[in-house]
């Protein structure tokens, strides 16, 4: 089960749960973000990046994690990708990708150890030559990560194509020559951007032992790893070239990570978003984040428990197609719905403010009033039962 796949389709149980329980949707959060964080010039990728923007995003993500904590120099997905690559492209190509991958792991660990990137007595970035070398290592590792996340997409990477074309010629040096110079420059440019911005300020006020990259969540059968945790602040890193949009998927992704920490193991008190191309670090206390999304249940412990029950009782990241399963999911969502006591807004389930006009209020705010018809159409408010074949 995958958090990101569950968020990508509006008909999955996971998305239906969040779309209903977050009664305001992402719009107030997006407006709050745009109000607080003025539009900054965007560091656009060079022409040579092309379709490799995702590879650059993975590499700069890992480089920024290392600046906060270098306890784990290599991402788990890289290890998995190397293992998976051994069985792809034929015997010779697979063997070479596995051998070179292991050499990459060793070189990357040695380089990170030598550079000591999370040392707070040193600046975030190192010399130009050192950063160029590290960027090439991280870009190569990013290609292996593709094998772990999207094996089909991996077959289009320069790594795979080079291995299939000439297995015997694939060496570590050949692999590190594959990234286009624009990819390398894009990674180092985004790091330069971060070195004088708010992420550097966060780095200066935290200790490596209080930071963690690739945050996992125990006790939940779902694939999810948050980018960075820095002393209670959970941060999602995005290298999008459209940073001011604040997509709904991003808002839900951050929320999903927050809810997955059911035992409160990570003690998350703040959530945030770091945008590498504008060097913007946007953060919200957990209570404010839930309020901006219009969370029906503002008790985080209770909301986490309900979310965990959803994940346990259904395949939350897949759209149910069988009619029996549609009914079962519908009943489950109804059972997990936050109750709305008398005197509370039927949309957001919060206590109704006093009416000053002498007339009873139907909703607590105009925003909830505008949201009500859409929620009723989906069967999330009394007055209409959803067509399960559509709603599911």
Short mmCIF file of C-alpha atoms in Angstrom, two decimals:
data_model
loop_
_atom_site.label_atom_id
_atom_site.label_comp_id
_atom_site.label_asym_id
_atom_site.label_seq_id
_atom_site.Cartn_x
_atom_site.Cartn_y
_atom_site.Cartn_z
CA UNK A 1 0.00 0.00 0.00
CA UNK A 2 1.40 3.42 -0.95
CA UNK A 3 0.56 6.84 0.43
CA UNK A 4 1.33 8.65 -2.83
CA UNK A 5 -0.71 6.25 -4.99
CA UNK A 6 -3.63 6.57 -2.59
CA UNK A 7 -3.50 10.36 -2.88
CA UNK A 8 -3.27 10.42 -6.67
CA UNK A 9 -6.85 9.24 -7.34
CA UNK A 10 -9.90 10.99 -5.80
CA UNK A 11 -11.86 7.71 -5.69
CA UNK A 12 -9.55 5.77 -3.37
CA UNK A 13 -10.74 5.30 0.22
CA UNK A 14 -7.71 7.26 1.44
CA UNK A 15 -8.55 10.33 -0.65
CA UNK A 16 -12.27 10.09 0.11
CA UNK A 17 -11.49 10.04 3.82
CA UNK A 18 -9.22 13.09 3.65
CA UNK A 19 -11.46 15.03 1.27
CA UNK A 20 -14.37 14.58 3.68
CA UNK A 21 -12.59 15.01 7.01
CA UNK A 22 -10.67 18.10 5.84
CA UNK A 23 -13.84 20.11 5.28
CA UNK A 24 -12.17 23.30 4.01
CA UNK A 25 -9.97 21.62 1.43
CA UNK A 26 -6.55 23.05 0.57
CA UNK A 27 -7.71 26.52 -0.53
CA UNK A 28 -7.40 28.31 2.86
CA UNK A 29 -3.99 26.71 3.39
CA UNK A 30 -2.88 27.77 -0.08
CA UNK A 31 -4.08 31.35 0.51
CA UNK A 32 -2.31 31.44 3.87
CA UNK A 33 0.89 30.23 2.18
CA UNK A 34 0.69 32.88 -0.53
CA UNK A 35 -0.04 35.63 1.98
CA UNK A 36 2.84 34.76 4.28
CA UNK A 37 5.43 33.92 1.67
CA UNK A 38 5.76 36.61 -0.98
CA UNK A 39 6.44 35.58 -4.52
CA UNK A 40 10.14 35.03 -4.93
CA UNK A 41 12.08 34.70 -8.20
CA UNK A 42 12.19 31.08 -9.31
CA UNK A 43 15.51 29.42 -10.05
CA UNK A 44 14.59 27.71 -13.31
CA UNK A 45 16.38 24.53 -14.43
CA UNK A 46 18.89 24.79 -17.30
CA UNK A 47 17.79 23.63 -20.74
CA UNK A 48 19.72 20.37 -20.51
CA UNK A 49 17.67 19.12 -17.54
CA UNK A 50 14.69 18.33 -19.79
CA UNK A 51 12.84 15.20 -18.67
CA UNK A 52 15.38 14.55 -15.90
CA UNK A 53 13.79 17.11 -13.56
CA UNK A 54 12.65 14.31 -11.26
CA UNK A 55 16.20 12.96 -11.06
CA UNK A 56 17.47 16.41 -10.09
CA UNK A 57 14.69 16.68 -7.51
CA UNK A 58 15.69 13.39 -5.89
CA UNK A 59 19.36 14.40 -5.85
CA UNK A 60 18.85 17.84 -4.28
CA UNK A 61 16.42 16.31 -1.79
CA UNK A 62 19.13 13.90 -0.64
CA UNK A 63 21.81 16.62 -0.63
CA UNK A 64 19.73 18.84 1.64
CA UNK A 65 19.01 15.92 3.96
CA UNK A 66 22.76 15.35 4.27
CA UNK A 67 23.23 18.99 5.25
CA UNK A 68 21.01 18.38 8.29
CA UNK A 69 22.04 14.81 9.09
CA UNK A 70 24.58 12.49 7.46
CA UNK A 71 23.87 9.54 9.73
CA UNK A 72 22.56 7.56 6.74
CA UNK A 73 24.53 8.66 3.64
CA UNK A 74 22.54 6.44 1.28
CA UNK A 75 18.76 6.42 0.96
CA UNK A 76 17.01 3.08 1.50
CA UNK A 77 15.41 3.35 -1.95
CA UNK A 78 18.89 3.38 -3.51
CA UNK A 79 19.75 0.07 -1.82
CA UNK A 80 16.46 -1.43 -3.00
CA UNK A 81 16.94 -0.09 -6.51
CA UNK A 82 20.37 -1.68 -6.83
CA UNK A 83 18.96 -5.05 -5.80
CA UNK A 84 16.08 -4.73 -8.27
CA UNK A 85 18.36 -3.65 -11.11
CA UNK A 86 20.24 -6.96 -10.90
CA UNK A 87 17.23 -8.71 -12.40
CA UNK A 88 16.61 -6.26 -15.24
CA UNK A 89 17.96 -5.83 -18.77
CA UNK A 90 19.30 -9.35 -19.15
CA UNK A 91 21.91 -11.26 -17.18
CA UNK A 92 25.00 -9.29 -18.21
CA UNK A 93 23.42 -5.86 -17.88
CA UNK A 94 21.81 -6.77 -14.56
CA UNK A 95 25.07 -8.08 -13.13
CA UNK A 96 26.95 -4.95 -14.16
CA UNK A 97 24.30 -2.62 -12.72
CA UNK A 98 24.47 -4.53 -9.45
CA UNK A 99 28.28 -4.47 -9.27
CA UNK A 100 28.53 -0.79 -10.20
CA UNK A 101 25.70 0.02 -7.81
CA UNK A 102 27.63 -1.50 -4.91
CA UNK A 103 30.69 0.52 -5.92
CA UNK A 104 28.53 3.63 -5.99
CA UNK A 105 27.32 2.95 -2.46
CA UNK A 106 30.89 2.67 -1.21
CA UNK A 107 32.07 5.81 -3.03
CA UNK A 108 29.07 7.80 -1.84
CA UNK A 109 29.53 6.76 1.79
CA UNK A 110 33.25 7.61 1.64
CA UNK A 111 32.57 11.00 0.04
CA UNK A 112 29.93 11.95 2.58
CA UNK A 113 32.18 10.90 5.44
CA UNK A 114 35.04 13.01 4.04
CA UNK A 115 32.90 16.11 3.43
CA UNK A 116 31.17 15.94 6.84
CA UNK A 117 28.15 17.85 5.43
CA UNK A 118 26.12 18.04 8.67
CA UNK A 119 28.95 19.65 10.66
CA UNK A 120 27.42 22.88 12.02
CA UNK A 121 30.87 24.44 12.36
CA UNK A 122 31.19 24.36 8.58
CA UNK A 123 28.97 26.03 5.95
CA UNK A 124 26.21 24.05 4.27
CA UNK A 125 28.09 23.76 0.98
CA UNK A 126 31.65 22.71 0.19
CA UNK A 127 33.96 23.72 -2.66
CA UNK A 128 32.63 23.82 -6.21
CA UNK A 129 34.62 20.74 -7.25
CA UNK A 130 33.49 18.75 -4.21
CA UNK A 131 29.85 19.65 -4.75
CA UNK A 132 30.02 18.78 -8.44
CA UNK A 133 31.46 15.37 -7.57
CA UNK A 134 28.84 14.75 -4.87
CA UNK A 135 26.05 15.86 -7.22
CA UNK A 136 27.10 13.25 -9.79
CA UNK A 137 27.05 10.55 -7.12
CA UNK A 138 23.58 11.60 -5.96
CA UNK A 139 22.23 11.78 -9.51
CA UNK A 140 23.48 8.25 -10.20
CA UNK A 141 21.88 7.09 -6.95
CA UNK A 142 18.64 8.78 -8.02
CA UNK A 143 18.52 6.62 -11.15
CA UNK A 144 18.78 3.50 -9.02
CA UNK A 145 15.93 4.83 -6.89
CA UNK A 146 13.75 4.87 -9.98
CA UNK A 147 14.15 1.08 -10.17
CA UNK A 148 12.67 0.82 -6.66
CA UNK A 149 9.75 3.17 -7.29
CA UNK A 150 8.94 2.65 -10.97
CA UNK A 151 10.73 -0.29 -12.65
CA UNK A 152 9.15 0.54 -16.01
CA UNK A 153 10.41 4.12 -15.82
CA UNK A 154 13.86 2.81 -14.90
CA UNK A 155 14.20 1.27 -18.38
CA UNK A 156 14.35 4.83 -19.81
CA UNK A 157 17.13 6.07 -17.54
CA UNK A 158 20.61 6.72 -18.97
CA UNK A 159 21.93 4.15 -16.47
CA UNK A 160 19.76 1.32 -17.77
CA UNK A 161 20.24 2.25 -21.43
CA UNK A 162 24.03 2.34 -21.03
CA UNK A 163 24.04 -1.02 -19.25
CA UNK A 164 21.95 -2.71 -21.94
CA UNK A 165 23.90 -1.17 -24.82
CA UNK A 166 27.37 -2.14 -23.56
CA UNK A 167 27.35 -4.07 -20.26
CA UNK A 168 31.13 -4.57 -20.20
CA UNK A 169 31.74 -0.83 -20.56
CA UNK A 170 29.58 0.11 -17.55
CA UNK A 171 32.01 1.07 -14.80
CA UNK A 172 31.57 3.45 -11.91
CA UNK A 173 33.52 6.11 -13.81
CA UNK A 174 31.28 5.61 -16.85
CA UNK A 175 28.19 5.90 -14.66
CA UNK A 176 29.39 9.15 -13.10
CA UNK A 177 30.02 10.59 -16.57
CA UNK A 178 26.42 9.96 -17.64
CA UNK A 179 24.67 12.91 -15.92
CA UNK A 180 24.43 15.90 -18.27
CA UNK A 181 26.40 18.87 -16.98
CA UNK A 182 23.16 20.87 -16.67
CA UNK A 183 21.80 18.30 -14.22
CA UNK A 184 24.90 18.65 -12.06
CA UNK A 185 24.81 22.45 -12.22
CA UNK A 186 21.11 22.48 -11.33
CA UNK A 187 21.73 20.47 -8.16
CA UNK A 188 24.60 22.70 -7.03
CA UNK A 189 22.67 25.88 -7.89
CA UNK A 190 19.75 24.82 -5.67
CA UNK A 191 22.20 24.00 -2.88
CA UNK A 192 23.76 27.47 -3.23
CA UNK A 193 20.25 28.91 -2.95
CA UNK A 194 19.67 26.99 0.29
CA UNK A 195 23.04 27.91 1.83
CA UNK A 196 21.97 31.50 2.52
CA UNK A 197 18.27 30.95 3.19
CA UNK A 198 15.93 29.79 5.96
CA UNK A 199 16.97 26.15 5.70
CA UNK A 200 20.47 27.19 6.69
CA UNK A 201 18.98 29.03 9.67
CA UNK A 202 17.13 25.85 10.68
CA UNK A 203 20.35 23.86 10.26
CA UNK A 204 22.21 26.30 12.53
CA UNK A 205 19.65 25.93 15.34
CA UNK A 206 19.42 22.12 15.30
CA UNK A 207 21.73 19.26 16.13
CA UNK A 208 22.40 16.37 13.70
CA UNK A 209 21.18 13.92 16.34
CA UNK A 210 17.78 15.66 16.37
CA UNK A 211 17.37 15.41 12.58
CA UNK A 212 16.42 12.46 10.39
CA UNK A 213 16.08 12.01 6.64
CA UNK A 214 13.73 9.56 4.93
CA UNK A 215 11.43 9.34 7.95
CA UNK A 216 9.60 6.00 8.20
CA UNK A 217 6.48 5.21 10.21
CA UNK A 218 6.36 2.04 12.30
CA UNK A 219 3.27 -0.09 12.78
CA UNK A 220 1.51 0.98 9.56
CA UNK A 221 1.38 -1.26 6.48
CA UNK A 222 1.85 1.54 3.97
CA UNK A 223 4.82 2.75 1.94
CA UNK A 224 5.68 6.30 2.98
CA UNK A 225 8.88 8.14 3.81
CA UNK A 226 8.89 11.83 4.68
CA UNK A 227 11.82 13.87 3.44
CA UNK A 228 13.14 15.44 6.62
CA UNK A 229 12.47 15.73 10.34
CA UNK A 230 14.34 18.49 12.15
CA UNK A 231 13.77 18.67 15.91
CA UNK A 232 10.00 18.12 15.69
CA UNK A 233 9.50 19.92 12.36
CA UNK A 234 8.43 17.62 9.53
CA UNK A 235 9.50 19.05 6.16
CA UNK A 236 8.54 18.01 2.66
CA UNK A 237 11.12 19.11 0.04
CA UNK A 238 9.92 20.06 -3.44
CA UNK A 239 12.01 21.16 -6.43
CA UNK A 240 9.03 22.09 -8.59
CA UNK A 241 9.46 24.89 -11.11
CA UNK A 242 5.96 26.12 -10.09
CA UNK A 243 6.52 26.59 -6.35
CA UNK A 244 3.74 29.12 -5.74
CA UNK A 245 0.89 26.80 -6.72
CA UNK A 246 1.00 24.66 -3.54
CA UNK A 247 -0.77 21.68 -5.10
CA UNK A 248 -3.51 19.82 -3.23
CA UNK A 249 -1.47 16.61 -3.47
CA UNK A 250 1.35 18.29 -1.53
CA UNK A 251 -1.00 19.48 1.22
CA UNK A 252 -2.45 15.98 1.56
CA UNK A 253 0.99 14.36 1.45
CA UNK A 254 2.21 16.43 4.41
CA UNK A 255 -1.03 15.66 6.26
CA UNK A 256 -0.64 11.95 5.50
CA UNK A 257 2.82 11.86 7.05
CA UNK A 258 1.51 13.63 10.13
CA UNK A 259 -1.35 11.15 10.57
CA UNK A 260 0.85 8.08 10.00
CA UNK A 261 2.81 8.77 13.19
CA UNK A 262 0.09 7.09 15.25
CA UNK A 263 2.19 6.52 18.42
CA UNK A 264 3.60 10.07 18.18
CA UNK A 265 7.05 8.52 17.97
CA UNK A 266 8.53 11.48 16.11
CA UNK A 267 6.96 14.15 18.35
CA UNK A 268 5.94 16.26 15.35
CA UNK A 269 4.77 19.70 16.48
CA UNK A 270 5.31 21.62 13.23
CA UNK A 271 4.90 20.73 9.57
CA UNK A 272 6.46 22.52 6.64
CA UNK A 273 7.38 22.72 3.00
CA UNK A 274 10.79 23.65 1.62
CA UNK A 275 10.80 24.86 -1.99
CA UNK A 276 14.30 24.51 -3.39
CA UNK A 277 13.86 26.84 -6.37
CA UNK A 278 12.79 29.82 -4.26
CA UNK A 279 14.61 28.87 -1.03
CA UNK A 280 11.28 29.17 0.79
CA UNK A 281 10.65 27.35 4.07
CA UNK A 282 6.95 27.52 4.94
CA UNK A 283 5.97 26.08 8.33
CA UNK A 284 2.80 25.77 10.40
CA UNK A 285 2.20 24.50 13.93
CA UNK A 286 0.25 21.25 13.66
CA UNK A 287 -2.86 22.84 15.20
CA UNK A 288 -2.84 25.65 12.63
CA UNK A 289 -2.32 23.25 9.74
CA UNK A 290 -5.34 21.17 10.77
CA UNK A 291 -7.44 24.28 11.31
CA UNK A 292 -6.59 25.71 7.88
CA UNK A 293 -7.64 22.43 6.24
CA UNK A 294 -10.87 22.48 8.26
CA UNK A 295 -10.20 19.20 10.02
CA UNK A 296 -13.49 17.99 11.48
CA UNK A 297 -11.59 16.29 14.30
CA UNK A 298 -9.02 18.64 15.80
CA UNK A 299 -7.85 16.05 18.36
CA UNK A 300 -4.73 14.75 16.59
CA UNK A 301 -4.53 11.53 18.62
CA UNK A 302 -8.11 10.62 17.75
CA UNK A 303 -7.69 11.59 14.10
CA UNK A 304 -4.56 9.44 13.83
CA UNK A 305 -6.37 6.47 15.37
CA UNK A 306 -9.26 6.82 12.90
CA UNK A 307 -6.83 7.11 9.98
CA UNK A 308 -4.99 3.98 11.14
CA UNK A 309 -8.29 2.09 11.33
CA UNK A 310 -9.05 3.06 7.73
CA UNK A 311 -5.68 1.70 6.58
CA UNK A 312 -6.13 -1.55 8.47
CA UNK A 313 -9.65 -2.28 7.25
CA UNK A 314 -9.33 -1.64 3.52
CA UNK A 315 -6.87 -1.32 0.66
CA UNK A 316 -6.89 2.43 1.04
CA UNK A 317 -4.73 3.27 -1.97
CA UNK A 318 -6.84 1.45 -4.58
CA UNK A 319 -10.18 2.34 -6.09
CA UNK A 320 -12.71 -0.41 -5.24
CA UNK A 321 -14.37 -1.80 -8.38
CA UNK A 322 -16.49 -4.69 -7.12
CA UNK A 323 -19.91 -3.54 -5.94
CA UNK A 324 -19.66 -5.50 -2.68
CA UNK A 325 -16.35 -3.82 -1.93
CA UNK A 326 -17.81 -0.41 -2.78
CA UNK A 327 -20.58 -0.93 -0.23
CA UNK A 328 -18.11 -2.18 2.37
CA UNK A 329 -15.84 0.85 1.92
CA UNK A 330 -18.85 3.18 2.02
CA UNK A 331 -20.02 1.68 5.33
CA UNK A 332 -16.47 1.90 6.70
CA UNK A 333 -16.18 5.58 5.78
CA UNK A 334 -19.56 6.28 7.36
CA UNK A 335 -18.48 4.53 10.56
CA UNK A 336 -15.23 6.48 10.72
CA UNK A 337 -16.87 9.84 10.08
CA UNK A 338 -16.36 12.45 12.81
CA UNK A 339 -19.67 12.80 14.71
CA UNK A 340 -21.34 16.21 14.62
CA UNK A 341 -22.99 17.06 17.99
CA UNK A 342 -25.97 19.40 18.25
CA UNK A 343 -24.96 23.04 18.05
CA UNK A 344 -21.99 22.29 15.79
CA UNK A 345 -21.47 23.11 12.12
CA UNK A 346 -22.51 20.15 9.93
CA UNK A 347 -19.60 20.82 7.54
CA UNK A 348 -16.56 21.25 9.81
CA UNK A 349 -18.06 19.78 13.04
CA UNK A 350 -16.78 22.76 15.07
CA UNK A 351 -18.88 24.55 17.68
CA UNK A 352 -21.30 27.04 16.09
CA UNK A 353 -20.55 30.68 17.02
CA UNK A 354 -23.42 32.73 18.44
CA UNK A 355 -25.82 34.33 15.95
CA UNK A 356 -26.20 38.09 16.20
CA UNK A 357 -29.12 38.47 13.80
CA UNK A 358 -31.71 36.59 15.84
CA UNK A 359 -31.79 33.80 13.25
CA UNK A 360 -30.22 30.41 13.86
CA UNK A 361 -27.08 29.85 11.82
CA UNK A 362 -26.90 26.83 9.51
CA UNK A 363 -23.12 26.95 9.14
CA UNK A 364 -20.34 28.51 11.17
CA UNK A 365 -18.85 30.50 8.28
CA UNK A 366 -19.70 31.47 4.72
CA UNK A 367 -16.92 29.15 3.59
CA UNK A 368 -18.63 26.15 5.19
CA UNK A 369 -21.90 27.25 3.59
CA UNK A 370 -20.31 27.26 0.16
CA UNK A 371 -18.73 23.86 0.77
CA UNK A 372 -21.98 22.23 1.92
CA UNK A 373 -23.61 21.54 -1.51
CA UNK A 374 -20.51 19.76 -2.80
CA UNK A 375 -20.21 17.65 0.35
CA UNK A 376 -23.91 16.80 0.20
CA UNK A 377 -23.58 15.82 -3.45
CA UNK A 378 -20.95 13.29 -2.43
CA UNK A 379 -23.13 11.93 0.36
CA UNK A 380 -20.93 13.40 3.12
CA UNK A 381 -23.76 15.50 4.55
CA UNK A 382 -27.37 14.44 5.25
CA UNK A 383 -29.78 14.86 2.38
CA UNK A 384 -28.38 12.66 -0.39
CA UNK A 385 -27.08 9.14 -0.64
CA UNK A 386 -24.16 8.82 -3.09
CA UNK A 387 -24.20 6.67 -6.17
CA UNK A 388 -21.63 4.11 -5.04
CA UNK A 389 -20.48 3.34 -8.55
CA UNK A 390 -19.56 7.02 -8.92
CA UNK A 391 -18.48 7.87 -5.39
CA UNK A 392 -16.20 4.90 -5.06
#
